[in-house]
XYZ file of C-alpha atoms in Angstrom:
618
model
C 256.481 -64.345 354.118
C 260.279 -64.889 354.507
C 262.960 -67.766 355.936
C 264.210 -67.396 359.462
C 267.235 -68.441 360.886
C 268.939 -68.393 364.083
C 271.864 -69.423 366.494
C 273.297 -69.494 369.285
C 276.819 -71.729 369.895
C 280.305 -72.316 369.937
C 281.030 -71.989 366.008
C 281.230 -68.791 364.014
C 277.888 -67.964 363.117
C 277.623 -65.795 360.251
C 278.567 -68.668 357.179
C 275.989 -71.540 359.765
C 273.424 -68.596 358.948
C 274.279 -67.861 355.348
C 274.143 -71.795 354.888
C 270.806 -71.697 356.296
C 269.454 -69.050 354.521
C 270.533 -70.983 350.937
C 268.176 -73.584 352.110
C 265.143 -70.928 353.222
C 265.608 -68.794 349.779
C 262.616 -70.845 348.465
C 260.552 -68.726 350.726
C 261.582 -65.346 350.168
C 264.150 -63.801 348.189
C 263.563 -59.926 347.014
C 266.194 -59.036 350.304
C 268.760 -60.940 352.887
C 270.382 -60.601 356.139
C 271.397 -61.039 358.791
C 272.824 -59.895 362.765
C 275.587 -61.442 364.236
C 277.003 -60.389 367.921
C 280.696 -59.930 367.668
C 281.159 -59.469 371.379
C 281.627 -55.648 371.243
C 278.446 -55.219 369.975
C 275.511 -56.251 367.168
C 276.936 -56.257 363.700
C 274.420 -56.068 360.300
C 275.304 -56.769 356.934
C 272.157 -56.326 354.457
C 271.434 -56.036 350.954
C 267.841 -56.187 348.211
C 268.804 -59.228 345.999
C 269.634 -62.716 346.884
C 271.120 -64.849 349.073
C 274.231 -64.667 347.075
C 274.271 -61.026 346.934
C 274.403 -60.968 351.151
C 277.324 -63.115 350.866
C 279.217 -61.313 348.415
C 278.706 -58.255 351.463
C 280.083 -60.708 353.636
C 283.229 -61.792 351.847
C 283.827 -57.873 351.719
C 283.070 -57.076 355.530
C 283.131 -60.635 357.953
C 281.454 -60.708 360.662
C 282.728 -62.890 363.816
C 280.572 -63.831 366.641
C 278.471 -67.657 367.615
C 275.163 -65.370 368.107
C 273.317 -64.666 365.010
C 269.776 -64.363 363.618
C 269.419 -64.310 359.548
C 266.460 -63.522 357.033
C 265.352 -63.766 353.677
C 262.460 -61.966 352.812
C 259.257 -61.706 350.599
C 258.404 -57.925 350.599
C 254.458 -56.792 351.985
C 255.636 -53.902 353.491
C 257.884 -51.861 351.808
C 260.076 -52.291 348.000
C 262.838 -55.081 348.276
C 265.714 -52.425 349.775
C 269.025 -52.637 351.481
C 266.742 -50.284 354.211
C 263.451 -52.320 354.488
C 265.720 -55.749 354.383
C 265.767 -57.460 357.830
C 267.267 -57.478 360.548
C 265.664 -54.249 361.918
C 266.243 -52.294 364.672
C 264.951 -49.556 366.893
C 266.719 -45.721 367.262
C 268.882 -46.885 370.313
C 270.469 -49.825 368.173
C 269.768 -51.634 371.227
C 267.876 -54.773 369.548
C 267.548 -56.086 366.670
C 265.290 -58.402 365.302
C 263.816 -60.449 362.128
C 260.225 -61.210 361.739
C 257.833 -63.062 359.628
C 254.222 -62.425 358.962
C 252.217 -58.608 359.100
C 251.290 -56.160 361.656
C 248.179 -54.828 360.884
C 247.527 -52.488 362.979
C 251.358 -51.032 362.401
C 250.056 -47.628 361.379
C 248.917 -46.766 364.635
C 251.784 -47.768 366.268
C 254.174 -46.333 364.177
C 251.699 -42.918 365.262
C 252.330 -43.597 368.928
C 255.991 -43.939 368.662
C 256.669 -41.185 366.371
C 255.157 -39.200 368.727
C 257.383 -40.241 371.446
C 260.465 -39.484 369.905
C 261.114 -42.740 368.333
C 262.411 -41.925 364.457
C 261.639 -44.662 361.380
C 264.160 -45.380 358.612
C 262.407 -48.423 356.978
C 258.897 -48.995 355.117
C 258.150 -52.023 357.229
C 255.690 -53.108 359.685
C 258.466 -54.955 361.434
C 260.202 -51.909 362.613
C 258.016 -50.777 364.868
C 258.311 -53.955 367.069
C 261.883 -53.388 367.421
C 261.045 -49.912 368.456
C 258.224 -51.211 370.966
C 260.884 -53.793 372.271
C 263.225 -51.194 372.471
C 260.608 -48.572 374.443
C 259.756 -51.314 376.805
C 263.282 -52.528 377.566
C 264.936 -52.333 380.981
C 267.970 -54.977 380.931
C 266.016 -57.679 380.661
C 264.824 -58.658 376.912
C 262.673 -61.396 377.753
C 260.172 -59.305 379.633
C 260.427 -56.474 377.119
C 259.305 -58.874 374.226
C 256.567 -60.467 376.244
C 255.447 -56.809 377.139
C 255.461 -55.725 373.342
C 253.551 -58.477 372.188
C 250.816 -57.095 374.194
C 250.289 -54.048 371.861
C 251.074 -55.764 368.420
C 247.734 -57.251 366.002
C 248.701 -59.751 363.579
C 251.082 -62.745 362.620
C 254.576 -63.470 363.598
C 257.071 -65.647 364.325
C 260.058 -63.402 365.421
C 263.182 -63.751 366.878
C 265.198 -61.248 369.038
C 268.822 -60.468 369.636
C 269.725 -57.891 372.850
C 272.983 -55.836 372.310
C 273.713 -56.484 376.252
C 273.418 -59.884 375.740
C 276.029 -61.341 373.182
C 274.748 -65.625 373.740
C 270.659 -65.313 373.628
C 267.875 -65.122 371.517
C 264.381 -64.763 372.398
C 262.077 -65.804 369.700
C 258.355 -66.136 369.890
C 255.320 -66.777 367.485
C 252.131 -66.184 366.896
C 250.570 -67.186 363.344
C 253.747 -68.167 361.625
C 255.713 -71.193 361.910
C 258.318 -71.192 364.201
C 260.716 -73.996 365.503
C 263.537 -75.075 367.541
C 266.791 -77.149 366.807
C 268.207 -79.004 369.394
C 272.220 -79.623 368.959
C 273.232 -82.987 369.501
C 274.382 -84.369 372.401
C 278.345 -83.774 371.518
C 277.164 -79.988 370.443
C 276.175 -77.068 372.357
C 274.105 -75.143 370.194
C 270.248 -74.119 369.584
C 268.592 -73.017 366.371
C 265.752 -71.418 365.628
C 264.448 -71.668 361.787
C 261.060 -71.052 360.141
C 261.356 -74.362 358.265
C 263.290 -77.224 359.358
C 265.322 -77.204 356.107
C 267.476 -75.044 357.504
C 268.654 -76.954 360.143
C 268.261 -80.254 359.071
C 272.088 -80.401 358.199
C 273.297 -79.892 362.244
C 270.171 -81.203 363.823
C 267.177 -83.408 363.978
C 265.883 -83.040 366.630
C 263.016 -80.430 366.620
C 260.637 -78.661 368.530
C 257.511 -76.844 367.084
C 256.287 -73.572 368.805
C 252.699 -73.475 369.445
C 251.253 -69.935 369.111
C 251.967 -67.452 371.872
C 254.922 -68.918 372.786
C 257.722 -67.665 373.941
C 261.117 -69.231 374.013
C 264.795 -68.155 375.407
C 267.801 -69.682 372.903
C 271.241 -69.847 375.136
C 273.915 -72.478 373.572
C 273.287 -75.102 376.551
C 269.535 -75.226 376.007
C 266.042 -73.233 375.634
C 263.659 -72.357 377.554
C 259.672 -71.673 376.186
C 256.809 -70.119 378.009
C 252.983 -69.724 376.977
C 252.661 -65.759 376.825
C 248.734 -66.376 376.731
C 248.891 -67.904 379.972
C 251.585 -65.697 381.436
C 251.857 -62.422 379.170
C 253.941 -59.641 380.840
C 255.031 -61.489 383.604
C 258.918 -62.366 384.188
C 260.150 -65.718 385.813
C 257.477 -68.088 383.853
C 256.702 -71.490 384.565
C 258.754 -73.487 381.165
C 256.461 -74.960 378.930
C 257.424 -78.860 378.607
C 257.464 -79.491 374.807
C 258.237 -82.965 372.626
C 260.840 -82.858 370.899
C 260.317 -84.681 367.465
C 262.492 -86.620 365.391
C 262.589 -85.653 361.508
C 263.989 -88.090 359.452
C 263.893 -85.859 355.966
C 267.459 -86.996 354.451
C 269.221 -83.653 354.038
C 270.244 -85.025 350.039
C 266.118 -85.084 349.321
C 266.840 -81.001 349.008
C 269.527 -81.031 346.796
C 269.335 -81.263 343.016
C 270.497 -84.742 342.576
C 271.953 -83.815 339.434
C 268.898 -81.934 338.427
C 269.322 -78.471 336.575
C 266.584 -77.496 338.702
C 264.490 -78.469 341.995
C 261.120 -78.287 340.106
C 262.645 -80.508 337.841
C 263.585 -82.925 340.262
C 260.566 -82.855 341.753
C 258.359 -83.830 338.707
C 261.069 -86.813 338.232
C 260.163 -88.052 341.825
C 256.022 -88.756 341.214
C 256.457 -92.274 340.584
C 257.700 -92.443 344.141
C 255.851 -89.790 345.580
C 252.831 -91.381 344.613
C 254.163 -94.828 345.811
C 255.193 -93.292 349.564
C 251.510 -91.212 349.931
C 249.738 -94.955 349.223
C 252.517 -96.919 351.152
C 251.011 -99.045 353.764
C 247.531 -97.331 352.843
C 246.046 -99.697 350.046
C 244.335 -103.031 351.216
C 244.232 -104.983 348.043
C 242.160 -108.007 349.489
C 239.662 -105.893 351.363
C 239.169 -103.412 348.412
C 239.882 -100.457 350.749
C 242.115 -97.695 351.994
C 243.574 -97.703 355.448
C 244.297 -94.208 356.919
C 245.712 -94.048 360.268
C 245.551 -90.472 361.046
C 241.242 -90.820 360.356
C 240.864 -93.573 362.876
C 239.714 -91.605 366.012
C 237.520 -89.425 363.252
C 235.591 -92.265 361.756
C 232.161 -91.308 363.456
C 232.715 -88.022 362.507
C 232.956 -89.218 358.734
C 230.629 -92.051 359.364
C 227.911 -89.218 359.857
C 228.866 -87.169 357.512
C 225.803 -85.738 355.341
C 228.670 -82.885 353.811
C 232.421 -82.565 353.209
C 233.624 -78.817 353.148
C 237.514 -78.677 351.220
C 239.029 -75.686 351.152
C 242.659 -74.691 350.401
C 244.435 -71.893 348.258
C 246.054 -72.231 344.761
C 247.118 -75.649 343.916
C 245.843 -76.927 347.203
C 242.482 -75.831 346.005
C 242.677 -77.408 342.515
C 243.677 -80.694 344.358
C 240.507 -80.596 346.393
C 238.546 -79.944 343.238
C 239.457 -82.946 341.879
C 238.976 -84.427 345.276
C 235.735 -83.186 344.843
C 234.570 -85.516 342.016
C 236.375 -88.429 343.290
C 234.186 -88.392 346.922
C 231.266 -87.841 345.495
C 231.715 -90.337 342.179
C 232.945 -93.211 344.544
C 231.255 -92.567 348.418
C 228.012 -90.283 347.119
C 228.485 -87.981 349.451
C 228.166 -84.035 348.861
C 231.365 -81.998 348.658
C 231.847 -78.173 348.479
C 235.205 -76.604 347.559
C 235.582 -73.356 349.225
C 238.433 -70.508 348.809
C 240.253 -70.456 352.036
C 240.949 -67.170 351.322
C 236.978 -66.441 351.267
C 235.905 -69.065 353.609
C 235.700 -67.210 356.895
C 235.076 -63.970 355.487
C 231.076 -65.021 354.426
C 229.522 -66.264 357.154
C 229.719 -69.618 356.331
C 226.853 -72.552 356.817
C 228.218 -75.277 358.282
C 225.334 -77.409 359.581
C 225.457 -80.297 362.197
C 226.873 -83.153 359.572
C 229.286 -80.510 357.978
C 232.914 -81.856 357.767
C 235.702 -79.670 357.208
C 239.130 -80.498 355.248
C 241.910 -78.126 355.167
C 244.693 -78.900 352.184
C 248.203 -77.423 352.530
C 251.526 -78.879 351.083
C 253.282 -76.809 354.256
C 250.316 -77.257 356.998
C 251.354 -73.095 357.346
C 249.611 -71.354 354.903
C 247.575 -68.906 356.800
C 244.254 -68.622 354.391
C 243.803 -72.302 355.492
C 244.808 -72.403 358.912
C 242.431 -69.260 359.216
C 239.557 -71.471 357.817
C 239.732 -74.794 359.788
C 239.976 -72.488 362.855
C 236.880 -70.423 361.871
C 235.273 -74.146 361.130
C 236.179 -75.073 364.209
C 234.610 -72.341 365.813
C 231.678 -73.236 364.145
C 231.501 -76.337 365.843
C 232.407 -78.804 362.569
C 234.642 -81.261 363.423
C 237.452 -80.263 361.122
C 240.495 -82.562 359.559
C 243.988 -81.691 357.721
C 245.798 -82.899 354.549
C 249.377 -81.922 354.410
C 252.877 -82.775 353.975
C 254.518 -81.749 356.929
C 254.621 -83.581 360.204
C 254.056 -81.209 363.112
C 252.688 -78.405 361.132
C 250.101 -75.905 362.787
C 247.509 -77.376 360.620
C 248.315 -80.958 361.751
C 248.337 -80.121 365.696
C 245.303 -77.917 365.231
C 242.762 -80.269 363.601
C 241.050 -83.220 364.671
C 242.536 -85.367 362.700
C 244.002 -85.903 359.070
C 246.359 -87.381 356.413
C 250.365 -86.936 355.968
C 250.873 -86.992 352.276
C 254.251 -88.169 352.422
C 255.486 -86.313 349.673
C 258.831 -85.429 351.550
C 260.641 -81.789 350.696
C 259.398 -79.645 348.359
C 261.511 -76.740 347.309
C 260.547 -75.631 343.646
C 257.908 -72.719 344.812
C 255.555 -74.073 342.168
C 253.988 -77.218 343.454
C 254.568 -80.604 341.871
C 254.921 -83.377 343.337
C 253.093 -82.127 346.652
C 249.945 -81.755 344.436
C 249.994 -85.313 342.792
C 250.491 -86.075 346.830
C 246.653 -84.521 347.626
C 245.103 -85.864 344.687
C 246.349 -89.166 346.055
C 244.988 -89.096 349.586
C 241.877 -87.528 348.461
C 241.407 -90.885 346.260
C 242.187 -93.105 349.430
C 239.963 -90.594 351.472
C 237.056 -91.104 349.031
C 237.860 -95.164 348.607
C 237.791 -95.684 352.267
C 234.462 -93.421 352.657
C 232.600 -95.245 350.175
C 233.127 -99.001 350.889
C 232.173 -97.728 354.514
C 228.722 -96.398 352.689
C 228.547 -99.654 350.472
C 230.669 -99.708 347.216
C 231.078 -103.375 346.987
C 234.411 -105.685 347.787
C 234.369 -106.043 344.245
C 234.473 -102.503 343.030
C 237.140 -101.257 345.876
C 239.461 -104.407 344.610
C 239.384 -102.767 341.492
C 240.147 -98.999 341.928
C 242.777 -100.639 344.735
C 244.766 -102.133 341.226
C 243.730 -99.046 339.122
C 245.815 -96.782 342.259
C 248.198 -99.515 342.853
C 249.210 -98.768 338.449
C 249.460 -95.245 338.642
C 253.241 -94.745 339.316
C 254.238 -96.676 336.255
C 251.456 -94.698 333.591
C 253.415 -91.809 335.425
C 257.020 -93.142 334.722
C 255.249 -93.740 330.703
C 254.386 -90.383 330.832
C 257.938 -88.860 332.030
C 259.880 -91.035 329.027
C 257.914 -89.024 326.558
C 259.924 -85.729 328.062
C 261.764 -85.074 324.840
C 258.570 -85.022 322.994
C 256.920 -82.454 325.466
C 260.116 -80.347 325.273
C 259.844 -79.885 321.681
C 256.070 -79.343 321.749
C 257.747 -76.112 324.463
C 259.501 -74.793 321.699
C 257.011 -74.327 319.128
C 255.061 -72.549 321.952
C 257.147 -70.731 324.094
C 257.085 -67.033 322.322
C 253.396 -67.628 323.218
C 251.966 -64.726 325.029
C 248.662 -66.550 326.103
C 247.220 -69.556 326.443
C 244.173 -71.149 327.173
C 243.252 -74.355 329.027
C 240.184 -76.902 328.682
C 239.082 -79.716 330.191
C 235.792 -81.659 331.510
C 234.713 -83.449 334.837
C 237.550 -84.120 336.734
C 240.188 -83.128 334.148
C 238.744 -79.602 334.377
C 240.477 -78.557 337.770
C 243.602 -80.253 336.015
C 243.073 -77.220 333.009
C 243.279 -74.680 336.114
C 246.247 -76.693 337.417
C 248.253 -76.640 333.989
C 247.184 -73.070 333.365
C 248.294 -71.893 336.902
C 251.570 -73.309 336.487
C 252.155 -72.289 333.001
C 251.372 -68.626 334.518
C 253.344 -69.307 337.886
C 256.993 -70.122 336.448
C 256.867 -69.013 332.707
C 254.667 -65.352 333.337
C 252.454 -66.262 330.222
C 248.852 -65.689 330.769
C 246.799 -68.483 331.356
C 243.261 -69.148 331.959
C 241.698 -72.731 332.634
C 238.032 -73.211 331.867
C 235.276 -76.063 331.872
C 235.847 -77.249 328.119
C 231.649 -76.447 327.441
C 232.539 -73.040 328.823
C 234.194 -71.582 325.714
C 231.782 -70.507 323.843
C 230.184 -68.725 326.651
C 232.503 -65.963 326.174
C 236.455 -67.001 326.345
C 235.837 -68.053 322.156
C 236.059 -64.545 321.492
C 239.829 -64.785 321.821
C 240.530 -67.579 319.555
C 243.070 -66.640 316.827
C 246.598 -68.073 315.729
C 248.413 -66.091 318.671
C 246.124 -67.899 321.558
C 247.267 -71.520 321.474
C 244.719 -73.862 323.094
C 245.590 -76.927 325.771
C 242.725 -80.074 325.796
C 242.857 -82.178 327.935
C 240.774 -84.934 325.399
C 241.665 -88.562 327.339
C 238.742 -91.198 326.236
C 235.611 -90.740 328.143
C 232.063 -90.347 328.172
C 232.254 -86.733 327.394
C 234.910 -87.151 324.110
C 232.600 -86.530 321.431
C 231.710 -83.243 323.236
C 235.339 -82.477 323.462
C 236.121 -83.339 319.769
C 233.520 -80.532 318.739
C 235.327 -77.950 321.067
C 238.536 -78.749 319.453
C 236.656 -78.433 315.877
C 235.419 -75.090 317.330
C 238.836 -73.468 317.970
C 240.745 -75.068 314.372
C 237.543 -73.574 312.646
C 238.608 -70.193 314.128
C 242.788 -70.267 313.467
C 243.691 -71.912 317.020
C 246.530 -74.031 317.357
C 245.681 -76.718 319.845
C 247.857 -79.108 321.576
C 245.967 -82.064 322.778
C 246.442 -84.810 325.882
C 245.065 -87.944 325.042
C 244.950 -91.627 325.197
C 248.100 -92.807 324.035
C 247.610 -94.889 320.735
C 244.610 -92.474 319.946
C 244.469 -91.648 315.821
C 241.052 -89.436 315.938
C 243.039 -86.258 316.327
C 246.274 -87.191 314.737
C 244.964 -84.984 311.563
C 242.712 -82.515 313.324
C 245.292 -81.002 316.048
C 248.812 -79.280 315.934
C 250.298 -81.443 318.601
C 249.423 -84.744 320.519
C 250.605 -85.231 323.670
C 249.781 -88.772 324.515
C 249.079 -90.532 327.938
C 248.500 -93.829 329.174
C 245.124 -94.467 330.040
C 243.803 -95.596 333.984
C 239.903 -94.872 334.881
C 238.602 -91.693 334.930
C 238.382 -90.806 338.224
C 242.047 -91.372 338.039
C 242.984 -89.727 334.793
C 243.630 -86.428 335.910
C 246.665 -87.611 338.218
C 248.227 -88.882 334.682
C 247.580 -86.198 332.685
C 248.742 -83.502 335.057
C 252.001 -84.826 334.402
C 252.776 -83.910 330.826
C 250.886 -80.047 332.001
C 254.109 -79.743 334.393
C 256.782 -80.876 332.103
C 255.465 -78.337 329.652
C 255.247 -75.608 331.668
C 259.106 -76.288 333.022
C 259.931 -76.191 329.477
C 258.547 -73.121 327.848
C 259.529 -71.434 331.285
C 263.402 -72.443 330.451
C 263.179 -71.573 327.042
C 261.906 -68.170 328.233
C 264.994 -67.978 330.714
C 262.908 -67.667 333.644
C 263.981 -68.471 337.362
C 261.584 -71.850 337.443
C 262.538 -72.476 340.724
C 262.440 -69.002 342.405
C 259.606 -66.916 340.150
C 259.289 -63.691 341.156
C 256.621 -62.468 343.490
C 255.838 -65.976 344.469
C 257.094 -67.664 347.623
C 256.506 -70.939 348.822
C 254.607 -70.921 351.793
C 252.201 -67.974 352.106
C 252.306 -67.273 355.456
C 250.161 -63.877 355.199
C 246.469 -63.188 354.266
């Protein structure tokens, strides 16, 4: 996983890159760099750290030249070093090249061109495609990419600079998102980028590689190819390709004032949650409206099973998706692992829809599954929050969350974004199976209220933060919750664990004394999620469970609720909506915590280590 960046121009390249790669960090940032051709040659400036490090190596050693590729990377192959940093290039110093994704089978090609004389100096997979290029080049780098590709098993999206030509780059994916930046019509200049962040500041204008395609970057234009059509074969017929208009406002990833983006982000779920209903909710006909469903309705008509499947948050947003389809629309849903999904041989019998959730439409557990689903024959659908994504284009159909830019690695207001369209999805399924007018008017007001119980919620910040520092020395914690708050205990726990390192565990609140009891003391503080509901006596007897034993607990619930005022360390309080929609309410307050223990703790909140954005590797 890693952020690429690339141009070709008029303007000095090397600070366009290093702005670029600012804006990419997000997704990779144990190593930087980049290549610039200064006309005499290809020029590489590297270091392991961050984006700032690279350009402190700059300020020490420019480099001039309007032909660069750049790279921040998330280390699989290889420790985060000034050697296994990208670019990379082959013995010859003829090419050099950044890449994201994994060759898998790079051990036996690193076999085949040791033994014909080629010599390694990095850990990586990536190297040995810039030694393959290199091996199979003869003047023209086009053909010698195309030709390399050939031998090379896994995921990429790469992009390719020759030393003999100082104004081209020839990128091409397969796996990993790739894209194009058109310059305006007053510039001459192309980008290349693995996430339109980084070019969103010169260009809007955008085209989306498709897997096994090849394209050509010169300043006047580009030029792509399909290499499955036309692999090893020089002079291809162009691919014709849309170009698509993004109209992301470049101050949506900024701070805003914000000590952090996470921050930021949490601030925004009033509106995030207004923008993924927008133009969605019919109030009179008690139903949601979802464009991107409308050629899929007999697909979901028939329906007997809906399949969900996603990875991390993504998956705790279709848990709680879970419960809403089936409460409202009766219809079965399973909750699969992408990660596991095509790995087991799954059943998917005739009536089997598949969903695939991802904030970036990228991450390549899911886009693995809906393809082995399609495969399968079920007719398969996305949920994600970026137009054009390879999850978009590669289902049948699906729903934009319209949660806009989300930089803080650790998911936010991208999650509150799934939860939402899963509610719609389940709304519009079930007054299609015969929830009354009546009933769909109602959870149409109860949706319509949730961005100001949010807004309640965010007020009550100053509370939360001092609740953080009681709690932040904390070396584990442990989080419960029933029905549909449960996946909301997995969500607080995995960010708590994400951003702050603590260990945390979420569990089914009847689970604990099936085993996790056993670590109850005065050093494991407890989080219940305890809102008003048909299962609160149940919870009250948990929380009597872990005070009897020395816990501390801090408790979510109802706002105005005096039950626990006496029995609990902390109360945490929340407006109340209905069930089904408490969990979007109370995930709130999890967040805020989390960002405040992990800023107590000094941790990077936006930028935790090991983690990166979008997971672009199995």
């Amino acid at each position: 996983m890693c952020g690429i960046v690339g141009y070709v121009g008029a303007e000095e390249a090397a600070p366009l890159l290093l702005n670029g790669l600012r804006r990419l960090e997000y997704r990779g940032y144990d190593s930087a760099g980049l290549a610039v051709h200064t006309g005499s040659g290809l020029r590489l400036r590297k270091c392991a750290g961050r984006v700032d490090d690279l350009a402190d190596r700059l300020a020490e050693a420019p480099l001039s030249g309007t032909t660069g590729i750049a790279h921040t990377r998330w280390a699989t192959h290889g420790a985060p070093t000034r050697a296994n940093a990208h670019p990379l290039t082959g013995d010859r110093g003829e090419v050099v090249l950044v890449h994201n994704g994994v060759i898998e089978n790079c051990d036996a090609l690193r076999t085949k061109l040791s033994e014909l004389g080629h010599r390694f100096t990095s850990e990586t997979d990536t190297e040995v495609v810039a030694h393959l290029i290199e091996e199979a080049f003869d003047g023209n780098l086009e053909r010698a990419v195309a030709a390399s590709l050939t031998q090379v098993e896994g995921t990429l999206g790469l992009a390719v600079m020759s030393v003999h030509d100082p104004a081209r780059i020839v990128v091409a994916r397969r796996g990993a998102p790739l894209l194009l930046g058109i310059g305006e019509t007053d510039e001459e200049a192309t980008w290349v980028a693995s996430d339109v962040a980084a070019v969103l500041e010169h260009t809007r204008d955008i085209v989306y590689l498709e897997d096994d395609e090849m394209a050509v970057l010169t300043a006047s234009g580009h030029r792509i190819v399909d290499l499955g059509r036309d692999r090893g074969h020089i002079g291809w017929e162009p691919v014709t390709k849309e170009i698509r208009r993004v109209d992301w406002d470049l101050e949506k990833i900024e701070k805003a004032g914000y000590p952090h983006f996470m921050l930021r982000e949490i601030h925004e779920q009033p509106n995030t949650v207004r923008d993924a209903m927008r133009g969605r909710l019919l109030a009179e006909e008690g139903t949601a409206r979802l464009g991107g469903l409308d050629e899929f309705r007999p697909e979901i008509d028939a329906a007997e099973r809906i399949v969900l499947t996603g990875c991390g948050t993504s998956w705790h947003a279709a848990l709680v998706g879970e419960y809403l389809i089936e409460a409202l629309a009766r219809l079965p849903v399973e909750v699969e692992y992408a990660s596991e999904f095509r790995y087991r041989n799954p059943i998917l019998a005739p009536g089997t829809v598949v969903g695939g959730i991802s904030q970036s439409g990228e991450t390549a557990d899911t886009l693995a599954a809906v393809r082995e689903a399609g495969r399968l024959g079920a007719p398969t659908f996305g949920i994600v929050n970026v137009v054009g994504s390879t999850i978009a284009r590669e289902t049948r159909a699906g729903i934009y969350t319209h949660a806009g830019p989300e930089i803080g690695v650790a998911s936010t207001k991208a999650f509150l974004a799934q939860v939402v369209s899963l509610a719609l999805l389940g709304l519009m399924i079930a007054r299609r199976r015969g929830m009354s007018r009546e009933e769909g008017r109602a959870f149409v007001r109860a949706l319509d209220g949730l961005p100001a119980l949010i807004e309640e919620v965010l007020a009550t910040e100053d509370h939360i933060r001092r609740v953080a520092e009681e709690f932040a020395p904390a070396r584990n914690f442990l989080y419960l919750g029933r029905g549909p708050n449960f996946p909301i205990a997995l969500e607080g726990a995995l960010k708590l664990k994400e951003i702050s390192y603590i260990h945390a565990e979420g569990y089914p609140a009847a689970e604990m004394k099936h085993g996790p009891i056993a670590l109850i003391d005065e050093d494991m503080p407890v989080v219940f999620m305890a809102p008003r509901g048909a299962v609160y006596p149940k919870v009250l007897v948990n929380i009597e469970e872990v005070k009897t034993r020395g816990g501390r607990v801090i408790a979510l619930v109802n706002r105005r609720e005096t039950d626990l005022a006496r029995k609990v360390d902390h109360l945490i309080p929340v407006p109340a909506t209905v069930p089904l929609l408490q969990p979007i309410v109370n995930v709130v307050p999890l967040q805020l915590l989390a960002y405040h223990i992990a800023v107590l703790r000094g941790c990077d909140v936006d930028r935790p280590r090991n983690l990166a954005k979008t997971v672009t590797v199995e």
